[in-house]
Amino acid sequence: MSGKRVFFAGRDTKLRDRLAEHCGADGCREIVDAQTYSEACEKSADALYAVRVLELALPGGDGCALCRALRKSGVSCPIIIVSETDSDLDTIASLNAGANDFVAKPFN
């Protein structure tokens, strides 16, 4: 991901910090973050990112709806949805929304 930007939508500051730590070591230029659905829509609409990491539960909306909207607008970069639950229904909904992967917390 050298020289790339990463988008993170969610309120999990520990996850965001770990992502920034990992990406910084990998040569990533910047992590852009949003804490609410509306902020995520605004910040992700006009920028190019190497990857988008979306929490399933966002204040004002959810990661699946955001993923669906991003795919509908032509976003083709990888999208990963992260959730506190490990539900088959959440996994299926995330993948059906266009996510490349669904990851349940906690994870390494």
PDB file of N, CA and C in Angstrom, residues 42-96:
ATOM      1  N   GLU A  42     -19.806  11.629   3.255  1.00  0.00           N
ATOM      2  CA  GLU A  42     -19.190  12.883   2.809  1.00  0.00           C
ATOM      3  C   GLU A  42     -17.712  12.715   2.484  1.00  0.00           C
ATOM      4  N   LYS A  43     -16.974  12.066   3.372  1.00  0.00           N
ATOM      5  CA  LYS A  43     -15.523  11.951   3.200  1.00  0.00           C
ATOM      6  C   LYS A  43     -15.114  10.915   2.164  1.00  0.00           C
ATOM      7  N   SER A  44     -15.929   9.920   1.942  1.00  0.00           N
ATOM      8  CA  SER A  44     -15.512   8.872   1.015  1.00  0.00           C
ATOM      9  C   SER A  44     -16.019   9.100  -0.400  1.00  0.00           C
ATOM     10  N   ALA A  45     -16.896  10.061  -0.581  1.00  0.00           N
ATOM     11  CA  ALA A  45     -17.509  10.259  -1.895  1.00  0.00           C
ATOM     12  C   ALA A  45     -16.539  10.805  -2.937  1.00  0.00           C
ATOM     13  N   ASP A  46     -15.644  11.674  -2.543  1.00  0.00           N
ATOM     14  CA  ASP A  46     -14.838  12.373  -3.546  1.00  0.00           C
ATOM     15  C   ASP A  46     -13.353  12.045  -3.490  1.00  0.00           C
ATOM     16  N   ALA A  47     -12.973  10.982  -2.833  1.00  0.00           N
ATOM     17  CA  ALA A  47     -11.543  10.689  -2.700  1.00  0.00           C
ATOM     18  C   ALA A  47     -11.233   9.255  -3.121  1.00  0.00           C
ATOM     19  N   LEU A  48     -10.030   9.066  -3.569  1.00  0.00           N
ATOM     20  CA  LEU A  48      -9.570   7.728  -3.945  1.00  0.00           C
ATOM     21  C   LEU A  48      -8.824   7.108  -2.773  1.00  0.00           C
ATOM     22  N   TYR A  49      -9.152   5.883  -2.473  1.00  0.00           N
ATOM     23  CA  TYR A  49      -8.518   5.161  -1.380  1.00  0.00           C
ATOM     24  C   TYR A  49      -8.060   3.799  -1.880  1.00  0.00           C
ATOM     25  N   ALA A  50      -6.995   3.292  -1.273  1.00  0.00           N
ATOM     26  CA  ALA A  50      -6.512   1.951  -1.624  1.00  0.00           C
ATOM     27  C   ALA A  50      -7.450   0.890  -1.073  1.00  0.00           C
ATOM     28  N   VAL A  51      -8.038   1.171   0.085  1.00  0.00           N
ATOM     29  CA  VAL A  51      -8.961   0.241   0.733  1.00  0.00           C
ATOM     30  C   VAL A  51      -9.872   1.053   1.658  1.00  0.00           C
ATOM     31  N   ARG A  52     -11.077   0.540   1.862  1.00  0.00           N
ATOM     32  CA  ARG A  52     -12.015   1.148   2.813  1.00  0.00           C
ATOM     33  C   ARG A  52     -12.360   0.083   3.847  1.00  0.00           C
ATOM     34  N   VAL A  53     -12.255   0.451   5.122  1.00  0.00           N
ATOM     35  CA  VAL A  53     -12.618  -0.424   6.231  1.00  0.00           C
ATOM     36  C   VAL A  53     -13.813   0.230   6.906  1.00  0.00           C
ATOM     37  N   LEU A  54     -14.937  -0.484   6.943  1.00  0.00           N
ATOM     38  CA  LEU A  54     -16.180   0.060   7.480  1.00  0.00           C
ATOM     39  C   LEU A  54     -16.665  -0.796   8.635  1.00  0.00           C
ATOM     40  N   GLU A  55     -16.971  -0.159   9.755  1.00  0.00           N
ATOM     41  CA  GLU A  55     -17.621  -0.900  10.832  1.00  0.00           C
ATOM     42  C   GLU A  55     -19.072  -1.117  10.432  1.00  0.00           C
ATOM     43  N   LEU A  56     -19.615  -2.264  10.763  1.00  0.00           N
ATOM     44  CA  LEU A  56     -21.002  -2.566  10.429  1.00  0.00           C
ATOM     45  C   LEU A  56     -21.953  -1.589  11.127  1.00  0.00           C
ATOM     46  N   ALA A  57     -21.718  -1.348  12.411  1.00  0.00           N
ATOM     47  CA  ALA A  57     -22.583  -0.455  13.186  1.00  0.00           C
ATOM     48  C   ALA A  57     -21.995   0.953  13.184  1.00  0.00           C
ATOM     49  N   LEU A  58     -22.675   1.858  12.482  1.00  0.00           N
ATOM     50  CA  LEU A  58     -22.273   3.262  12.446  1.00  0.00           C
ATOM     51  C   LEU A  58     -23.431   4.112  12.943  1.00  0.00           C
ATOM     52  N   PRO A  59     -23.163   5.139  13.740  1.00  0.00           N
ATOM     53  CA  PRO A  59     -24.246   6.042  14.128  1.00  0.00           C
ATOM     54  C   PRO A  59     -24.882   6.670  12.886  1.00  0.00           C
ATOM     55  N   GLY A  60     -26.197   6.515  12.752  1.00  0.00           N
ATOM     56  CA  GLY A  60     -26.908   7.095  11.627  1.00  0.00           C
ATOM     57  C   GLY A  60     -27.037   6.195  10.413  1.00  0.00           C
ATOM     58  N   GLY A  61     -26.524   4.991  10.484  1.00  0.00           N
ATOM     59  CA  GLY A  61     -26.592   4.071   9.350  1.00  0.00           C
ATOM     60  C   GLY A  61     -25.761   2.840   9.624  1.00  0.00           C
ATOM     61  N   ASP A  62     -25.498   2.066   8.594  1.00  0.00           N
ATOM     62  CA  ASP A  62     -24.648   0.888   8.812  1.00  0.00           C
ATOM     63  C   ASP A  62     -23.683   0.696   7.652  1.00  0.00           C
ATOM     64  N   GLY A  63     -22.677  -0.112   7.908  1.00  0.00           N
ATOM     65  CA  GLY A  63     -21.628  -0.351   6.936  1.00  0.00           C
ATOM     66  C   GLY A  63     -22.125  -0.995   5.656  1.00  0.00           C
ATOM     67  N   CYS A  64     -23.152  -1.831   5.749  1.00  0.00           N
ATOM     68  CA  CYS A  64     -23.696  -2.473   4.542  1.00  0.00           C
ATOM     69  C   CYS A  64     -24.328  -1.432   3.623  1.00  0.00           C
ATOM     70  N   ALA A  65     -25.108  -0.528   4.192  1.00  0.00           N
ATOM     71  CA  ALA A  65     -25.740   0.523   3.384  1.00  0.00           C
ATOM     72  C   ALA A  65     -24.677   1.418   2.750  1.00  0.00           C
ATOM     73  N   LEU A  66     -23.646   1.741   3.514  1.00  0.00           N
ATOM     74  CA  LEU A  66     -22.559   2.571   2.982  1.00  0.00           C
ATOM     75  C   LEU A  66     -21.825   1.831   1.865  1.00  0.00           C
ATOM     76  N   CYS A  67     -21.534   0.569   2.069  1.00  0.00           N
ATOM     77  CA  CYS A  67     -20.860  -0.243   1.058  1.00  0.00           C
ATOM     78  C   CYS A  67     -21.694  -0.290  -0.220  1.00  0.00           C
ATOM     79  N   ARG A  68     -22.975  -0.531  -0.077  1.00  0.00           N
ATOM     80  CA  ARG A  68     -23.876  -0.597  -1.234  1.00  0.00           C
ATOM     81  C   ARG A  68     -23.859   0.731  -2.000  1.00  0.00           C
ATOM     82  N   ALA A  69     -23.921   1.845  -1.265  1.00  0.00           N
ATOM     83  CA  ALA A  69     -23.902   3.173  -1.903  1.00  0.00           C
ATOM     84  C   ALA A  69     -22.575   3.425  -2.611  1.00  0.00           C
ATOM     85  N   LEU A  70     -21.472   3.009  -1.994  1.00  0.00           N
ATOM     86  CA  LEU A  70     -20.164   3.198  -2.609  1.00  0.00           C
ATOM     87  C   LEU A  70     -20.051   2.393  -3.898  1.00  0.00           C
ATOM     88  N   ARG A  71     -20.483   1.136  -3.867  1.00  0.00           N
ATOM     89  CA  ARG A  71     -20.430   0.297  -5.067  1.00  0.00           C
ATOM     90  C   ARG A  71     -21.325   0.862  -6.175  1.00  0.00           C
ATOM     91  N   LYS A  72     -22.492   1.369  -5.776  1.00  0.00           N
ATOM     92  CA  LYS A  72     -23.420   1.949  -6.750  1.00  0.00           C
ATOM     93  C   LYS A  72     -22.824   3.187  -7.414  1.00  0.00           C
ATOM     94  N   SER A  73     -21.980   3.923  -6.663  1.00  0.00           N
ATOM     95  CA  SER A  73     -21.367   5.135  -7.215  1.00  0.00           C
ATOM     96  C   SER A  73     -20.099   4.834  -8.018  1.00  0.00           C
ATOM     97  N   GLY A  74     -19.732   3.545  -8.117  1.00  0.00           N
ATOM     98  CA  GLY A  74     -18.597   3.164  -8.947  1.00  0.00           C
ATOM     99  C   GLY A  74     -17.308   2.876  -8.210  1.00  0.00           C
ATOM    100  N   VAL A  75     -17.323   2.883  -6.884  1.00  0.00           N
ATOM    101  CA  VAL A  75     -16.118   2.571  -6.110  1.00  0.00           C
ATOM    102  C   VAL A  75     -15.744   1.112  -6.347  1.00  0.00           C
ATOM    103  N   SER A  76     -14.483   0.892  -6.710  1.00  0.00           N
ATOM    104  CA  SER A  76     -14.055  -0.479  -7.012  1.00  0.00           C
ATOM    105  C   SER A  76     -12.948  -0.990  -6.090  1.00  0.00           C
ATOM    106  N   CYS A  77     -12.426  -0.144  -5.210  1.00  0.00           N
ATOM    107  CA  CYS A  77     -11.361  -0.590  -4.314  1.00  0.00           C
ATOM    108  C   CYS A  77     -11.909  -1.615  -3.316  1.00  0.00           C
ATOM    109  N   PRO A  78     -11.033  -2.393  -2.696  1.00  0.00           N
ATOM    110  CA  PRO A  78     -11.496  -3.360  -1.694  1.00  0.00           C
ATOM    111  C   PRO A  78     -12.211  -2.674  -0.534  1.00  0.00           C
ATOM    112  N   ILE A  79     -13.302  -3.287  -0.093  1.00  0.00           N
ATOM    113  CA  ILE A  79     -14.058  -2.814   1.070  1.00  0.00           C
ATOM    114  C   ILE A  79     -14.153  -3.976   2.050  1.00  0.00           C
ATOM    115  N   ILE A  80     -13.756  -3.708   3.292  1.00  0.00           N
ATOM    116  CA  ILE A  80     -13.822  -4.709   4.361  1.00  0.00           C
ATOM    117  C   ILE A  80     -14.793  -4.196   5.411  1.00  0.00           C
ATOM    118  N   ILE A  81     -15.759  -5.011   5.773  1.00  0.00           N
ATOM    119  CA  ILE A  81     -16.703  -4.649   6.832  1.00  0.00           C
ATOM    120  C   ILE A  81     -16.320  -5.411   8.088  1.00  0.00           C
ATOM    121  N   VAL A  82     -16.259  -4.675   9.202  1.00  0.00           N
ATOM    122  CA  VAL A  82     -15.845  -5.222  10.490  1.00  0.00           C
ATOM    123  C   VAL A  82     -17.021  -5.111  11.458  1.00  0.00           C
ATOM    124  N   SER A  83     -17.226  -6.145  12.275  1.00  0.00           N
ATOM    125  CA  SER A  83     -18.353  -6.134  13.203  1.00  0.00           C
ATOM    126  C   SER A  83     -17.993  -6.770  14.535  1.00  0.00           C
ATOM    127  N   GLU A  84     -18.740  -6.389  15.551  1.00  0.00           N
ATOM    128  CA  GLU A  84     -18.603  -6.987  16.883  1.00  0.00           C
ATOM    129  C   GLU A  84     -19.262  -8.363  16.926  1.00  0.00           C
ATOM    130  N   THR A  85     -20.127  -8.634  15.964  1.00  0.00           N
ATOM    131  CA  THR A  85     -20.844  -9.908  15.952  1.00  0.00           C
ATOM    132  C   THR A  85     -20.262 -10.824  14.879  1.00  0.00           C
ATOM    133  N   ASP A  86     -20.422 -12.111  15.110  1.00  0.00           N
ATOM    134  CA  ASP A  86     -19.955 -13.104  14.153  1.00  0.00           C
ATOM    135  C   ASP A  86     -21.159 -13.864  13.621  1.00  0.00           C
ATOM    136  N   SER A  87     -22.103 -13.112  13.090  1.00  0.00           N
ATOM    137  CA  SER A  87     -23.352 -13.686  12.621  1.00  0.00           C
ATOM    138  C   SER A  87     -23.266 -14.027  11.134  1.00  0.00           C
ATOM    139  N   ASP A  88     -23.797 -15.178  10.779  1.00  0.00           N
ATOM    140  CA  ASP A  88     -23.846 -15.557   9.366  1.00  0.00           C
ATOM    141  C   ASP A  88     -24.676 -14.557   8.571  1.00  0.00           C
ATOM    142  N   LEU A  89     -25.752 -14.042   9.179  1.00  0.00           N
ATOM    143  CA  LEU A  89     -26.603 -13.066   8.489  1.00  0.00           C
ATOM    144  C   LEU A  89     -25.838 -11.781   8.190  1.00  0.00           C
ATOM    145  N   ASP A  90     -25.010 -11.317   9.143  1.00  0.00           N
ATOM    146  CA  ASP A  90     -24.200 -10.113   8.913  1.00  0.00           C
ATOM    147  C   ASP A  90     -23.154 -10.365   7.823  1.00  0.00           C
ATOM    148  N   THR A  91     -22.569 -11.545   7.847  1.00  0.00           N
ATOM    149  CA  THR A  91     -21.580 -11.892   6.822  1.00  0.00           C
ATOM    150  C   THR A  91     -22.226 -11.888   5.441  1.00  0.00           C
ATOM    151  N   ILE A  92     -23.352 -12.540   5.310  1.00  0.00           N
ATOM    152  CA  ILE A  92     -24.056 -12.617   4.029  1.00  0.00           C
ATOM    153  C   ILE A  92     -24.505 -11.236   3.572  1.00  0.00           C
ATOM    154  N   ALA A  93     -25.071 -10.445   4.493  1.00  0.00           N
ATOM    155  CA  ALA A  93     -25.522  -9.093   4.139  1.00  0.00           C
ATOM    156  C   ALA A  93     -24.358  -8.234   3.672  1.00  0.00           C
ATOM    157  N   SER A  94     -23.218  -8.354   4.334  1.00  0.00           N
ATOM    158  CA  SER A  94     -22.036  -7.565   3.964  1.00  0.00           C
ATOM    159  C   SER A  94     -21.528  -7.941   2.580  1.00  0.00           C
ATOM    160  N   LEU A  95     -21.428  -9.217   2.321  1.00  0.00           N
ATOM    161  CA  LEU A  95     -20.950  -9.671   1.012  1.00  0.00           C
ATOM    162  C   LEU A  95     -21.958  -9.337  -0.089  1.00  0.00           C
ATOM    163  N   ASN A  96     -23.236  -9.452   0.210  1.00  0.00           N
ATOM    164  CA  ASN A  96     -24.264  -9.086  -0.765  1.00  0.00           C
ATOM    165  C   ASN A  96     -24.271  -7.582  -1.053  1.00  0.00           C
TER     166      ASN A  96
END
